[in-house]
PDB file of C-alpha atoms in Angstrom:
ATOM      1  CA  UNK A   1      -3.896  23.300  16.147  1.00 44.00           C
ATOM      2  CA  UNK A   2      -5.637  24.539  13.027  1.00 50.00           C
ATOM      3  CA  UNK A   3      -7.333  22.071  10.694  1.00 49.00           C
ATOM      4  CA  UNK A   4      -5.329  23.373   7.739  1.00 52.00           C
ATOM      5  CA  UNK A   5      -2.085  22.510   9.573  1.00 54.00           C
ATOM      6  CA  UNK A   6      -2.926  18.809   9.698  1.00 64.00           C
ATOM      7  CA  UNK A   7      -1.910  16.176   7.177  1.00 71.00           C
ATOM      8  CA  UNK A   8      -3.170  12.691   6.425  1.00 90.00           C
ATOM      9  CA  UNK A   9      -0.874   9.664   6.643  1.00 95.00           C
ATOM     10  CA  UNK A  10      -1.743   6.579   4.598  1.00 96.00           C
ATOM     11  CA  UNK A  11      -0.089   3.205   5.094  1.00 96.00           C
ATOM     12  CA  UNK A  12       0.440   1.347   1.796  1.00 97.00           C
ATOM     13  CA  UNK A  13       1.697  -2.242   1.558  1.00 95.00           C
ATOM     14  CA  UNK A  14       3.417  -3.433  -1.620  1.00 94.00           C
ATOM     15  CA  UNK A  15       3.084  -7.196  -2.098  1.00 94.00           C
ATOM     16  CA  UNK A  16       3.933  -9.775  -4.741  1.00 93.00           C
ATOM     17  CA  UNK A  17       6.465 -12.480  -5.553  1.00 93.00           C
ATOM     18  CA  UNK A  18      10.169 -11.848  -5.204  1.00 90.00           C
ATOM     19  CA  UNK A  19      12.085 -10.064  -7.970  1.00 90.00           C
ATOM     20  CA  UNK A  20       9.039  -8.363  -9.541  1.00 95.00           C
ATOM     21  CA  UNK A  21      10.370  -4.878  -8.727  1.00 94.00           C
ATOM     22  CA  UNK A  22       8.658  -3.943  -5.448  1.00 93.00           C
ATOM     23  CA  UNK A  23      11.745  -2.492  -3.785  1.00 91.00           C
ATOM     24  CA  UNK A  24      12.813  -0.763  -6.984  1.00 94.00           C
ATOM     25  CA  UNK A  25       9.355   0.776  -7.278  1.00 95.00           C
ATOM     26  CA  UNK A  26       9.382   2.501  -3.905  1.00 94.00           C
ATOM     27  CA  UNK A  27      13.026   3.496  -4.325  1.00 93.00           C
ATOM     28  CA  UNK A  28      12.151   5.114  -7.648  1.00 96.00           C
ATOM     29  CA  UNK A  29       9.083   6.826  -6.203  1.00 97.00           C
ATOM     30  CA  UNK A  30      10.631   8.068  -2.960  1.00 96.00           C
ATOM     31  CA  UNK A  31      14.245   8.672  -3.969  1.00 94.00           C
ATOM     32  CA  UNK A  32      14.168   8.904  -7.764  1.00 95.00           C
ATOM     33  CA  UNK A  33      16.817   6.203  -8.075  1.00 93.00           C
ATOM     34  CA  UNK A  34      17.013   2.829  -9.815  1.00 91.00           C
ATOM     35  CA  UNK A  35      19.510  -0.012  -9.710  1.00 80.00           C
ATOM     36  CA  UNK A  36      19.392  -3.129 -11.851  1.00 75.00           C
ATOM     37  CA  UNK A  37      21.151  -5.209  -9.182  1.00 66.00           C
ATOM     38  CA  UNK A  38      18.607  -7.418  -7.389  1.00 61.00           C
ATOM     39  CA  UNK A  39      18.814  -7.678  -3.616  1.00 66.00           C
ATOM     40  CA  UNK A  40      16.248  -9.821  -1.854  1.00 61.00           C
ATOM     41  CA  UNK A  41      14.235  -7.932   0.762  1.00 66.00           C
ATOM     42  CA  UNK A  42      14.646  -9.545   4.178  1.00 58.00           C
ATOM     43  CA  UNK A  43      11.331  -9.196   5.975  1.00 55.00           C
ATOM     44  CA  UNK A  44      10.097  -5.634   5.498  1.00 74.00           C
ATOM     45  CA  UNK A  45      11.524  -2.314   4.332  1.00 82.00           C
ATOM     46  CA  UNK A  46       9.966   1.119   4.744  1.00 87.00           C
ATOM     47  CA  UNK A  47      10.090   4.453   2.916  1.00 93.00           C
ATOM     48  CA  UNK A  48       7.784   7.454   2.872  1.00 95.00           C
ATOM     49  CA  UNK A  49       6.988  10.434   0.693  1.00 97.00           C
ATOM     50  CA  UNK A  50       4.822  13.474   1.272  1.00 96.00           C
ATOM     51  CA  UNK A  51       2.675  14.713  -1.613  1.00 96.00           C
ATOM     52  CA  UNK A  52      -0.152  17.114  -2.302  1.00 95.00           C
ATOM     53  CA  UNK A  53      -3.276  15.344  -3.508  1.00 94.00           C
ATOM     54  CA  UNK A  54      -6.685  16.891  -4.151  1.00 90.00           C
ATOM     55  CA  UNK A  55      -5.809  19.881  -2.002  1.00 89.00           C
ATOM     56  CA  UNK A  56      -4.613  17.775   0.942  1.00 90.00           C
ATOM     57  CA  UNK A  57      -1.133  17.171   2.333  1.00 93.00           C
ATOM     58  CA  UNK A  58      -0.702  13.389   2.285  1.00 95.00           C
ATOM     59  CA  UNK A  59       2.151  11.370   3.730  1.00 96.00           C
ATOM     60  CA  UNK A  60       2.422   7.989   2.008  1.00 97.00           C
ATOM     61  CA  UNK A  61       4.086   5.385   4.221  1.00 96.00           C
ATOM     62  CA  UNK A  62       5.220   2.607   1.891  1.00 96.00           C
ATOM     63  CA  UNK A  63       5.897  -0.843   3.325  1.00 93.00           C
ATOM     64  CA  UNK A  64       7.922  -3.056   0.992  1.00 88.00           C
ATOM     65  CA  UNK A  65       7.382  -6.705   1.948  1.00 81.00           C
ATOM     66  CA  UNK A  66       9.456  -9.752   1.076  1.00 74.00           C
ATOM     67  CA  UNK A  67       7.937 -11.945  -1.612  1.00 62.00           C
ATOM     68  CA  UNK A  68       9.499 -15.233  -0.537  1.00 63.00           C
ATOM     69  CA  UNK A  69       7.364 -17.762   1.330  1.00 61.00           C
ATOM     70  CA  UNK A  70       9.881 -18.161   4.146  1.00 57.00           C
ATOM     71  CA  UNK A  71       9.150 -14.594   5.258  1.00 64.00           C
ATOM     72  CA  UNK A  72       5.351 -14.975   5.429  1.00 72.00           C
ATOM     73  CA  UNK A  73       5.227 -15.148   9.217  1.00 68.00           C
ATOM     74  CA  UNK A  74       7.150 -11.875   9.450  1.00 69.00           C
ATOM     75  CA  UNK A  75       5.495  -9.888   6.697  1.00 70.00           C
ATOM     76  CA  UNK A  76       1.852 -10.701   7.485  1.00 77.00           C
ATOM     77  CA  UNK A  77       2.096  -8.743  10.723  1.00 80.00           C
ATOM     78  CA  UNK A  78       2.922  -5.637   8.725  1.00 84.00           C
ATOM     79  CA  UNK A  79      -0.232  -5.841   6.606  1.00 88.00           C
ATOM     80  CA  UNK A  80      -2.356  -4.926   9.618  1.00 87.00           C
ATOM     81  CA  UNK A  81      -3.460  -1.336   9.694  1.00 91.00           C
ATOM     82  CA  UNK A  82      -2.832  -0.781   5.974  1.00 95.00           C
ATOM     83  CA  UNK A  83      -5.236   1.531   4.146  1.00 95.00           C
ATOM     84  CA  UNK A  84      -4.079   0.708   0.602  1.00 97.00           C
ATOM     85  CA  UNK A  85      -2.295  -2.041  -1.305  1.00 97.00           C
ATOM     86  CA  UNK A  86      -0.166  -2.510  -4.422  1.00 98.00           C
ATOM     87  CA  UNK A  87      -0.342  -5.982  -5.996  1.00 98.00           C
ATOM     88  CA  UNK A  88       2.743  -6.307  -8.185  1.00 97.00           C
ATOM     89  CA  UNK A  89       3.777  -8.863 -10.774  1.00 98.00           C
ATOM     90  CA  UNK A  90       6.350  -8.990 -13.547  1.00 98.00           C
ATOM     91  CA  UNK A  91       5.717  -9.078 -17.276  1.00 98.00           C
ATOM     92  CA  UNK A  92       8.466 -11.704 -17.581  1.00 98.00           C
ATOM     93  CA  UNK A  93       7.462 -13.924 -14.625  1.00 97.00           C
ATOM     94  CA  UNK A  94       4.393 -16.109 -15.154  1.00 98.00           C
ATOM     95  CA  UNK A  95       4.428 -17.425 -11.593  1.00 97.00           C
ATOM     96  CA  UNK A  96       4.244 -13.907 -10.167  1.00 97.00           C
ATOM     97  CA  UNK A  97       1.122 -13.231 -12.241  1.00 98.00           C
ATOM     98  CA  UNK A  98      -0.576 -16.466 -11.206  1.00 97.00           C
ATOM     99  CA  UNK A  99       0.142 -15.699  -7.536  1.00 97.00           C
ATOM    100  CA  UNK A 100      -1.674 -12.341  -7.560  1.00 97.00           C
ATOM    101  CA  UNK A 101      -4.996 -13.625  -6.243  1.00 96.00           C
ATOM    102  CA  UNK A 102      -3.199 -15.420  -3.430  1.00 94.00           C
ATOM    103  CA  UNK A 103      -1.430 -12.189  -2.440  1.00 94.00           C
ATOM    104  CA  UNK A 104      -4.695 -10.287  -2.453  1.00 96.00           C
ATOM    105  CA  UNK A 105      -6.263 -12.865  -0.130  1.00 94.00           C
ATOM    106  CA  UNK A 106      -3.339 -12.591   2.297  1.00 92.00           C
ATOM    107  CA  UNK A 107      -3.827  -8.854   2.554  1.00 94.00           C
ATOM    108  CA  UNK A 108      -7.614  -9.116   2.803  1.00 94.00           C
ATOM    109  CA  UNK A 109      -7.328 -11.654   5.621  1.00 92.00           C
ATOM    110  CA  UNK A 110      -5.495  -9.022   7.679  1.00 92.00           C
ATOM    111  CA  UNK A 111      -7.031  -5.767   6.427  1.00 93.00           C
ATOM    112  CA  UNK A 112     -10.396  -6.494   4.841  1.00 94.00           C
ATOM    113  CA  UNK A 113     -11.136  -4.807   1.520  1.00 94.00           C
ATOM    114  CA  UNK A 114      -8.980  -1.736   0.988  1.00 96.00           C
ATOM    115  CA  UNK A 115      -8.162   0.421  -2.075  1.00 97.00           C
ATOM    116  CA  UNK A 116      -5.923  -1.748  -4.249  1.00 98.00           C
ATOM    117  CA  UNK A 117      -4.121  -1.340  -7.548  1.00 98.00           C
ATOM    118  CA  UNK A 118      -2.768  -4.130  -9.752  1.00 98.00           C
ATOM    119  CA  UNK A 119       0.674  -3.313 -11.161  1.00 98.00           C
ATOM    120  CA  UNK A 120       2.234  -5.031 -14.158  1.00 98.00           C
ATOM    121  CA  UNK A 121       5.899  -4.078 -13.960  1.00 98.00           C
ATOM    122  CA  UNK A 122       8.789  -4.390 -16.444  1.00 97.00           C
ATOM    123  CA  UNK A 123       6.805  -3.177 -19.416  1.00 97.00           C
ATOM    124  CA  UNK A 124      10.140  -2.261 -21.010  1.00 97.00           C
ATOM    125  CA  UNK A 125      10.585  -6.033 -21.517  1.00 97.00           C
ATOM    126  CA  UNK A 126       7.343  -6.629 -23.436  1.00 96.00           C
ATOM    127  CA  UNK A 127       9.277  -8.538 -26.096  1.00 97.00           C
ATOM    128  CA  UNK A 128       9.889 -11.169 -23.358  1.00 97.00           C
ATOM    129  CA  UNK A 129       6.333 -11.121 -21.997  1.00 98.00           C
ATOM    130  CA  UNK A 130       4.820 -14.371 -20.732  1.00 98.00           C
ATOM    131  CA  UNK A 131       1.462 -12.802 -19.857  1.00 97.00           C
ATOM    132  CA  UNK A 132      -1.233 -11.860 -22.367  1.00 97.00           C
ATOM    133  CA  UNK A 133      -2.930  -8.446 -22.047  1.00 97.00           C
ATOM    134  CA  UNK A 134      -6.342 -10.133 -22.060  1.00 97.00           C
ATOM    135  CA  UNK A 135      -5.341 -12.231 -19.047  1.00 97.00           C
ATOM    136  CA  UNK A 136      -4.289  -9.165 -17.103  1.00 98.00           C
ATOM    137  CA  UNK A 137      -7.566  -7.423 -17.884  1.00 97.00           C
ATOM    138  CA  UNK A 138      -9.584 -10.445 -16.743  1.00 97.00           C
ATOM    139  CA  UNK A 139      -7.724 -10.649 -13.432  1.00 97.00           C
ATOM    140  CA  UNK A 140      -8.088  -6.920 -12.922  1.00 97.00           C
ATOM    141  CA  UNK A 141     -11.856  -7.196 -13.366  1.00 97.00           C
ATOM    142  CA  UNK A 142     -12.072 -10.259 -11.132  1.00 96.00           C
ATOM    143  CA  UNK A 143     -10.217  -8.465  -8.343  1.00 96.00           C
ATOM    144  CA  UNK A 144     -12.173  -5.265  -8.866  1.00 95.00           C
ATOM    145  CA  UNK A 145      -9.142  -3.021  -9.081  1.00 96.00           C
ATOM    146  CA  UNK A 146      -7.435  -0.852 -11.676  1.00 97.00           C
ATOM    147  CA  UNK A 147      -4.385  -2.176 -13.522  1.00 98.00           C
ATOM    148  CA  UNK A 148      -1.402   0.117 -14.096  1.00 98.00           C
ATOM    149  CA  UNK A 149       1.371  -0.903 -16.499  1.00 98.00           C
ATOM    150  CA  UNK A 150       4.739   0.312 -15.236  1.00 98.00           C
ATOM    151  CA  UNK A 151       8.410   0.302 -16.033  1.00 98.00           C
ATOM    152  CA  UNK A 152      10.331   1.178 -12.906  1.00 97.00           C
ATOM    153  CA  UNK A 153      13.557   1.139 -14.919  1.00 96.00           C
ATOM    154  CA  UNK A 154      12.241   3.756 -17.363  1.00 97.00           C
ATOM    155  CA  UNK A 155      10.186   5.545 -14.666  1.00 97.00           C
ATOM    156  CA  UNK A 156       6.899   5.006 -16.501  1.00 98.00           C
ATOM    157  CA  UNK A 157       3.628   5.284 -14.522  1.00 98.00           C
ATOM    158  CA  UNK A 158       5.250   4.814 -11.101  1.00 98.00           C
ATOM    159  CA  UNK A 159       3.768   8.092  -9.849  1.00 98.00           C
ATOM    160  CA  UNK A 160       0.397   7.072 -11.263  1.00 98.00           C
ATOM    161  CA  UNK A 161       0.266   4.014  -8.996  1.00 98.00           C
ATOM    162  CA  UNK A 162       0.593   5.902  -5.729  1.00 98.00           C
ATOM    163  CA  UNK A 163      -1.382   8.971  -6.733  1.00 97.00           C
ATOM    164  CA  UNK A 164      -4.277   6.711  -7.698  1.00 97.00           C
ATOM    165  CA  UNK A 165      -4.218   5.072  -4.260  1.00 97.00           C
ATOM    166  CA  UNK A 166      -3.941   8.412  -2.450  1.00 97.00           C
ATOM    167  CA  UNK A 167      -6.917   9.736  -4.408  1.00 96.00           C
ATOM    168  CA  UNK A 168      -8.979   6.636  -3.627  1.00 95.00           C
ATOM    169  CA  UNK A 169      -8.162   6.809   0.077  1.00 95.00           C
ATOM    170  CA  UNK A 170      -8.998  10.505   0.325  1.00 94.00           C
ATOM    171  CA  UNK A 171     -12.292   9.941  -1.478  1.00 93.00           C
ATOM    172  CA  UNK A 172     -13.263   7.228   1.000  1.00 91.00           C
ATOM    173  CA  UNK A 173     -12.218   9.374   3.937  1.00 87.00           C
ATOM    174  CA  UNK A 174     -14.303  12.291   2.695  1.00 87.00           C
ATOM    175  CA  UNK A 175     -17.267  10.015   2.069  1.00 87.00           C
ATOM    176  CA  UNK A 176     -17.019   8.768   5.639  1.00 80.00           C
ATOM    177  CA  UNK A 177     -17.402  12.325   6.952  1.00 68.00           C
ATOM    178  CA  UNK A 178     -21.139  11.739   7.016  1.00 55.00           C
ATOM    179  CA  UNK A 179     -20.570   9.447  10.002  1.00 56.00           C
ATOM    180  CA  UNK A 180     -19.823  10.524  13.587  1.00 43.00           C
ATOM    181  CA  UNK A 181     -16.171  10.413  14.627  1.00 44.00           C
ATOM    182  CA  UNK A 182     -13.862  11.833  17.229  1.00 41.00           C
ATOM    183  CA  UNK A 183     -10.177  12.635  17.025  1.00 41.00           C
ATOM    184  CA  UNK A 184      -8.201  10.339  19.381  1.00 44.00           C
ATOM    185  CA  UNK A 185      -6.058  12.028  22.017  1.00 41.00           C
ATOM    186  CA  UNK A 186      -3.017   9.946  21.043  1.00 42.00           C
ATOM    187  CA  UNK A 187      -2.183  10.117  17.341  1.00 42.00           C
ATOM    188  CA  UNK A 188      -0.326   6.852  16.754  1.00 39.00           C
ATOM    189  CA  UNK A 189       0.904   4.898  13.780  1.00 39.00           C
ATOM    190  CA  UNK A 190      -1.017   1.583  13.519  1.00 38.00           C
ATOM    191  CA  UNK A 191       2.284  -0.283  13.707  1.00 36.00           C
ATOM    192  CA  UNK A 192       5.375   1.031  15.422  1.00 33.00           C
ATOM    193  CA  UNK A 193       8.776  -0.469  14.718  1.00 34.00           C
ATOM    194  CA  UNK A 194      11.226  -1.639  17.348  1.00 33.00           C
ATOM    195  CA  UNK A 195      14.209  -3.958  17.325  1.00 33.00           C
ATOM    196  CA  UNK A 196      11.966  -6.997  17.572  1.00 34.00           C
ATOM    197  CA  UNK A 197       9.584  -6.137  14.727  1.00 38.00           C
ATOM    198  CA  UNK A 198       6.095  -4.653  14.645  1.00 40.00           C
ATOM    199  CA  UNK A 199       4.214  -3.944  17.876  1.00 40.00           C
ATOM    200  CA  UNK A 200       1.069  -2.061  18.759  1.00 40.00           C
ATOM    201  CA  UNK A 201       2.075   0.956  20.850  1.00 39.00           C
ATOM    202  CA  UNK A 202      -1.320   1.790  22.353  1.00 38.00           C
ATOM    203  CA  UNK A 203      -0.147   4.187  25.041  1.00 39.00           C
ATOM    204  CA  UNK A 204       2.734   5.818  23.227  1.00 36.00           C
ATOM    205  CA  UNK A 205       1.747   8.866  21.149  1.00 37.00           C
ATOM    206  CA  UNK A 206       3.266   9.117  17.702  1.00 41.00           C
ATOM    207  CA  UNK A 207       3.143  11.768  14.994  1.00 41.00           C
ATOM    208  CA  UNK A 208       2.321  14.502  17.477  1.00 40.00           C
ATOM    209  CA  UNK A 209       3.360  16.998  14.817  1.00 39.00           C
ATOM    210  CA  UNK A 210      -0.089  17.396  13.323  1.00 43.00           C
ATOM    211  CA  UNK A 211      -0.474  14.145  11.408  1.00 45.00           C
ATOM    212  CA  UNK A 212      -3.813  12.409  11.210  1.00 48.00           C
ATOM    213  CA  UNK A 213      -3.089   8.686  10.917  1.00 52.00           C
ATOM    214  CA  UNK A 214      -5.827   6.655   9.307  1.00 51.00           C
ATOM    215  CA  UNK A 215      -6.173   3.648  11.603  1.00 43.00           C
ATOM    216  CA  UNK A 216      -7.863   0.378  10.783  1.00 41.00           C
ATOM    217  CA  UNK A 217      -9.894  -1.299  13.500  1.00 37.00           C
ATOM    218  CA  UNK A 218     -11.024  -4.408  11.684  1.00 44.00           C
ATOM    219  CA  UNK A 219     -13.647  -6.445  13.545  1.00 40.00           C
ATOM    220  CA  UNK A 220     -12.683 -10.024  14.343  1.00 38.00           C
ATOM    221  CA  UNK A 221     -16.180 -11.237  13.544  1.00 40.00           C
ATOM    222  CA  UNK A 222     -17.185  -9.076  10.609  1.00 40.00           C
ATOM    223  CA  UNK A 223     -15.122  -7.816   7.697  1.00 41.00           C
ATOM    224  CA  UNK A 224     -15.453  -4.121   7.032  1.00 38.00           C
ATOM    225  CA  UNK A 225     -15.579  -3.221   3.368  1.00 42.00           C
ATOM    226  CA  UNK A 226     -14.660   0.370   4.097  1.00 39.00           C
ATOM    227  CA  UNK A 227     -11.902   0.530   6.671  1.00 38.00           C
ATOM    228  CA  UNK A 228     -12.187   4.276   6.892  1.00 42.00           C
ATOM    229  CA  UNK A 229     -15.485   3.828   8.698  1.00 39.00           C
ATOM    230  CA  UNK A 230     -13.385   3.107  11.779  1.00 38.00           C
ATOM    231  CA  UNK A 231     -10.786   5.826  11.333  1.00 40.00           C
ATOM    232  CA  UNK A 232     -10.442   9.320  12.632  1.00 37.00           C
ATOM    233  CA  UNK A 233     -11.413  12.464  10.742  1.00 37.00           C
ATOM    234  CA  UNK A 234     -10.851  16.163  11.058  1.00 36.00           C
ATOM    235  CA  UNK A 235     -13.662  17.779  13.035  1.00 31.00           C
TER     236      UNK A 235
END
């Protein structure tokens, strides 16, 4: 298989309180649709989109997680193996903003430090805002990640969110090329779905169609700042 025939697959988790627009965001990005009717996500939903980014074919695998506390035990398992994260809150929901640091910690506990973007959604409702711009900027600096102001309803800056993450991930992957790696014989998704939820399918090859899946192998004893230092690369 030629190197130019291969693509990179990046797992992105979208986290935040319920009703901030996480499901609507990935529906808008992947399908170009929007509905104002709110339906609570039960556990985890999944969509994907293939894009061209910085000369590379990239498949973004977007995992939409439930924001309600009762689903924590289910959703945390799906954070593992993620290479990027969207932290989402709503302009009109103060609690969702104040919970952002807690959501970031949940992801970090499972994934370490990964490329992350802070998303302030529902900017079309700024006249109802309960969050000051200065507060958002302070949190963004404290978390060390870019903030993107979006309106999923009006389709404003939704593409920017995911293109930013894809660019960050590719940059880290390219930087890691200075290290020594080998391409695993079985190209597998870090988490494979079955009827009972997420399981590690160690001996079952996946994406044998020329996809390079960036896999996290986080140490139990030491957090890796750059998860791509334990991923595969094109030789």
